[in-house]
Amino acid sequence: FGALMRSLTQAVPPIDMTSVGMPGCYSHVVAPEATLFLSPGTSVQLPEVLPNNTALMGLTLVGQAVTFNPTLSPLGLVASNATVLSLGY
């Protein structure tokens, strides 16, 4: 299981997560909204619906996944790299 974290703000520079028990992991999202997911396999697809609205042109969305893996960190969680989506360009 895990969570998809989404935000309108990217952490620059990324925040080191060693102090919370995730050595080698960095948080790339600031004040994220989370969607929890369960996956029996090694990947998961979470469709996103974005409205076709010109007022959203130039909006930047930042996403990062956090998944449960008790063998890779003391906290039992690992973080992915981030992805950045710029709408309309």
XYZ file of N, CA, C and O in Angstrom:
356
model
N 0.838 -1.174 0.000
C 0.000 0.000 0.000
C 0.881 1.234 0.000
O 2.083 1.161 0.189
N 0.258 2.370 -0.247
C 1.023 3.603 -0.279
C 0.111 4.800 -0.434
O -1.110 4.704 -0.268
N 0.707 5.913 -0.791
C -0.042 7.149 -0.981
C 0.569 7.935 -2.131
O 1.798 7.975 -2.282
N -0.302 8.539 -2.928
C 0.129 9.479 -3.948
C -0.052 10.867 -3.366
O -1.157 11.245 -2.975
N 1.047 11.591 -3.258
C 1.030 12.937 -2.694
C 1.053 13.936 -3.842
O 1.903 13.839 -4.725
N 0.093 14.882 -3.826
C 0.026 15.902 -4.872
C 0.000 17.285 -4.237
O -0.625 17.489 -3.206
N 0.657 18.228 -4.909
C 0.740 19.590 -4.375
C 0.878 20.580 -5.519
O 1.242 20.214 -6.638
N 0.607 21.837 -5.218
C 0.829 22.917 -6.172
C 2.206 23.540 -5.987
O 2.614 24.390 -6.763
N 2.932 23.090 -4.952
C 4.227 23.678 -4.622
C 5.300 22.600 -4.520
O 5.109 21.589 -3.837
N 6.406 22.817 -5.192
C 7.535 21.894 -5.138
C 8.545 22.380 -4.108
O 8.836 23.576 -4.029
N 9.068 21.459 -3.312
C 10.107 21.795 -2.337
C 11.444 21.919 -3.064
O 11.937 20.968 -3.644
N 12.006 23.128 -3.073
C 13.303 23.367 -3.706
C 14.186 24.062 -2.688
O 13.898 25.195 -2.303
N 15.225 23.427 -2.200
C 15.650 22.056 -2.448
C 14.729 21.066 -1.754
O 13.987 21.428 -0.839
N 14.771 19.789 -2.171
C 13.951 18.771 -1.519
C 14.293 18.632 -0.035
O 15.409 18.924 0.385
N 13.326 18.178 0.737
C 13.492 18.048 2.188
C 14.007 16.649 2.522
O 13.381 15.651 2.155
N 15.140 16.575 3.196
C 15.741 15.295 3.584
C 14.862 14.643 4.649
O 14.524 15.248 5.661
N 14.473 13.376 4.437
C 13.570 12.665 5.340
C 14.299 11.742 6.313
O 13.664 10.951 7.009
N 15.626 11.845 6.410
C 16.398 11.002 7.325
C 15.940 11.170 8.766
O 15.842 10.192 9.519
N 15.611 12.380 9.179
C 15.244 12.642 10.575
C 13.938 11.973 10.997
O 13.679 11.813 12.182
N 13.107 11.563 10.040
C 11.853 10.873 10.377
C 11.927 9.375 10.100
O 10.915 8.684 10.102
N 13.142 8.863 9.843
C 13.316 7.428 9.660
C 13.287 6.959 8.226
O 13.047 5.787 7.957
N 13.541 7.868 7.275
C 13.567 7.495 5.865
C 14.886 7.953 5.238
O 14.907 8.858 4.407
N 16.025 7.338 5.638
C 17.315 7.762 5.094
C 17.377 7.542 3.580
O 16.897 6.539 3.066
N 17.950 8.521 2.894
C 18.063 8.434 1.440
C 16.830 8.887 0.702
O 16.812 8.883 -0.531
N 15.779 9.277 1.427
C 14.533 9.728 0.800
C 14.388 11.240 0.975
O 14.834 11.806 1.970
N 13.747 11.859 0.004
C 13.531 13.301 0.024
C 12.076 13.611 -0.304
O 11.472 12.955 -1.153
N 11.533 14.610 0.367
C 10.178 15.069 0.076
C 10.267 16.208 -0.931
O 10.970 17.194 -0.707
N 9.545 16.056 -2.035
C 9.553 17.059 -3.096
C 8.265 17.881 -3.118
O 8.145 18.792 -3.913
N 7.289 17.542 -2.284
C 6.002 18.240 -2.279
C 5.819 19.002 -0.971
O 6.265 18.574 0.085
N 5.164 20.154 -1.048
C 4.898 20.990 0.123
C 3.396 20.999 0.364
O 2.619 21.251 -0.558
N 2.968 20.705 1.589
C 1.546 20.678 1.976
C 0.703 19.861 0.991
O -0.222 20.378 0.375
N 1.016 18.566 0.838
C 0.336 17.767 -0.180
C -1.060 17.290 0.222
O -1.395 17.201 1.397
N -1.846 16.985 -0.805
C -3.088 16.231 -0.668
C -2.716 14.786 -0.967
O -1.931 14.518 -1.873
N -3.269 13.842 -0.222
C -2.878 12.435 -0.387
C -4.048 11.578 -0.850
O -5.178 11.773 -0.422
N -3.746 10.635 -1.734
C -4.680 9.597 -2.141
C -4.051 8.269 -1.766
O -2.963 7.931 -2.249
N -4.695 7.526 -0.869
C -4.171 6.222 -0.457
C -4.523 5.170 -1.489
O -5.582 5.236 -2.118
N -3.645 4.179 -1.660
C -3.923 3.098 -2.596
C -3.421 1.770 -2.051
O -2.506 1.711 -1.242
N -4.067 0.707 -2.505
C -3.650 -0.668 -2.229
C -3.273 -1.295 -3.552
O -3.971 -1.113 -4.548
N -2.185 -2.027 -3.572
C -1.761 -2.671 -4.808
C -1.174 -4.036 -4.483
O -0.202 -4.125 -3.737
N -1.745 -5.094 -5.045
C -1.196 -6.425 -4.796
C 0.096 -6.680 -5.566
O 0.827 -7.604 -5.258
N 0.386 -5.860 -6.557
C 1.584 -6.066 -7.373
C 2.630 -4.996 -7.130
O 2.685 -4.371 -6.074
N 3.447 -4.778 -8.149
C 4.550 -3.820 -8.016
C 4.244 -2.462 -8.629
O 5.093 -1.576 -8.596
N 3.063 -2.299 -9.204
C 2.711 -0.997 -9.776
C 1.225 -0.729 -9.563
O 0.448 -1.638 -9.275
N 0.855 0.531 -9.710
C -0.543 0.928 -9.542
C -0.819 2.081 -10.501
O 0.079 2.866 -10.818
N -2.048 2.151 -11.002
C -2.467 3.258 -11.862
C -3.565 4.026 -11.154
O -4.533 3.435 -10.677
N -3.409 5.347 -11.076
C -4.407 6.220 -10.465
C -4.787 7.286 -11.485
O -4.067 8.261 -11.665
N -5.917 7.114 -12.181
C -6.302 8.100 -13.188
C -6.645 9.451 -12.557
O -7.204 9.508 -11.466
N -6.275 10.509 -13.234
C -6.566 11.874 -12.800
C -7.474 12.528 -13.840
O -7.262 12.359 -15.038
N -8.439 13.279 -13.400
C -9.314 14.013 -14.300
C -9.008 15.504 -14.137
O -9.106 16.045 -13.034
N -8.614 16.136 -15.232
C -8.317 17.564 -15.219
C -9.314 18.261 -16.139
O -9.460 17.875 -17.300
N -9.990 19.290 -15.663
C -10.973 19.964 -16.499
C -10.324 20.732 -17.650
O -9.197 21.232 -17.518
N -11.022 20.798 -18.761
C -10.557 21.547 -19.920
C -10.947 23.009 -19.720
O -11.960 23.476 -20.209
N -10.124 23.724 -18.961
C -10.432 25.095 -18.574
C -9.188 25.949 -18.787
O -8.141 25.688 -18.191
N -9.289 26.977 -19.619
C -8.119 27.800 -19.918
C -7.600 28.550 -18.697
O -6.449 28.983 -18.685
N -8.403 28.716 -17.658
C -7.939 29.379 -16.432
C -6.841 28.572 -15.736
O -6.101 29.110 -14.912
N -6.719 27.291 -16.074
C -5.696 26.437 -15.459
C -4.369 26.444 -16.216
O -3.411 25.816 -15.770
N -4.294 27.154 -17.343
C -3.046 27.197 -18.119
C -1.920 27.747 -17.266
O -2.079 28.748 -16.577
N -0.796 27.078 -17.294
C 0.363 27.507 -16.528
C 0.426 26.946 -15.118
O 1.416 27.112 -14.425
N -0.635 26.262 -14.688
C -0.650 25.654 -13.358
C 0.366 24.523 -13.294
O 0.485 23.735 -14.226
N 1.097 24.445 -12.217
C 2.082 23.389 -12.021
C 1.608 22.462 -10.914
O 1.247 22.917 -9.832
N 1.603 21.161 -11.193
C 1.254 20.134 -10.210
C 2.495 19.287 -9.947
O 3.187 18.899 -10.879
N 2.741 19.003 -8.680
C 3.885 18.181 -8.289
C 3.345 16.915 -7.636
O 2.453 16.976 -6.790
N 3.862 15.757 -8.043
C 3.409 14.489 -7.485
C 4.571 13.639 -7.008
O 5.670 13.701 -7.558
N 4.311 12.862 -5.950
C 5.318 11.955 -5.402
C 4.592 10.818 -4.701
O 3.575 11.042 -4.055
N 5.116 9.617 -4.829
C 4.520 8.460 -4.164
C 5.342 8.068 -2.942
O 6.564 8.218 -2.918
N 4.640 7.579 -1.924
C 5.261 7.017 -0.732
C 4.663 5.624 -0.557
O 3.442 5.479 -0.569
N 5.508 4.612 -0.445
C 5.009 3.244 -0.329
C 5.590 2.545 0.898
O 6.659 2.893 1.390
N 4.864 1.541 1.351
C 5.257 0.741 2.513
C 6.256 -0.313 2.092
O 6.001 -1.091 1.166
N 7.408 -0.321 2.741
C 8.412 -1.357 2.519
C 9.263 -1.440 3.789
O 10.230 -0.692 3.951
N 8.898 -2.331 4.697
C 9.565 -2.375 6.006
C 11.036 -2.768 5.958
O 11.749 -2.560 6.932
N 11.512 -3.295 4.843
C 12.911 -3.719 4.779
C 13.859 -2.616 4.318
O 15.071 -2.762 4.453
N 13.341 -1.508 3.789
C 14.215 -0.488 3.207
C 14.471 0.733 4.080
O 15.366 1.513 3.777
N 13.684 0.927 5.129
C 13.932 2.075 6.001
C 13.410 1.784 7.401
O 12.512 0.972 7.579
N 13.964 2.444 8.415
C 13.497 2.229 9.787
C 12.016 2.553 9.974
O 11.326 1.899 10.744
N 11.500 3.544 9.251
C 10.085 3.906 9.348
C 9.197 2.933 8.580
O 8.010 2.831 8.844
N 9.780 2.199 7.636
C 9.003 1.258 6.828
C 8.376 1.886 5.600
O 7.545 1.276 4.937
N 8.771 3.108 5.276
C 8.255 3.804 4.103
C 9.407 4.249 3.217
O 10.489 4.570 3.706
N 9.160 4.269 1.902
C 10.130 4.813 0.957
C 9.409 5.779 0.029
O 8.226 5.609 -0.258
N 10.125 6.789 -0.431
C 9.551 7.813 -1.291
C 10.134 7.718 -2.695
O 11.321 7.425 -2.872
N 9.288 7.987 -3.683
C 9.739 8.026 -5.074
C 10.370 9.373 -5.375
O 10.359 10.287 -4.554
N 10.891 9.506 -6.573
C 11.254 10.818 -7.074
C 9.962 11.565 -7.377
O 8.886 10.972 -7.390
N 10.057 12.837 -7.658
C 8.869 13.632 -7.960
C 8.638 13.704 -9.452
O 9.539 13.471 -10.253
N 7.413 14.026 -9.821
C 7.102 14.354 -11.209
C 6.402 15.711 -11.194
O 5.651 16.027 -10.274
N 6.710 16.527 -12.191
C 6.138 17.863 -12.280
C 5.356 17.963 -13.586
O 5.867 17.627 -14.651
N 4.122 18.424 -13.486
C 3.236 18.561 -14.645
C 2.863 20.025 -14.784
O 2.333 20.632 -13.848
N 3.167 20.617 -15.931
C 2.790 22.000 -16.217
C 1.646 21.976 -17.223
O 1.816 21.434 -18.325
N 0.517 22.523 -16.870
C -0.659 22.462 -17.728
C -0.605 23.524 -18.824
O -0.285 24.680 -18.562
N -0.921 23.093 -20.029
C -1.067 24.017 -21.137
C 0.183 24.300 -21.922
O 0.163 25.106 -22.841
N 1.288 23.663 -21.592
C 2.520 23.932 -22.319
C 3.047 22.674 -22.950
O 2.923 21.621 -22.514
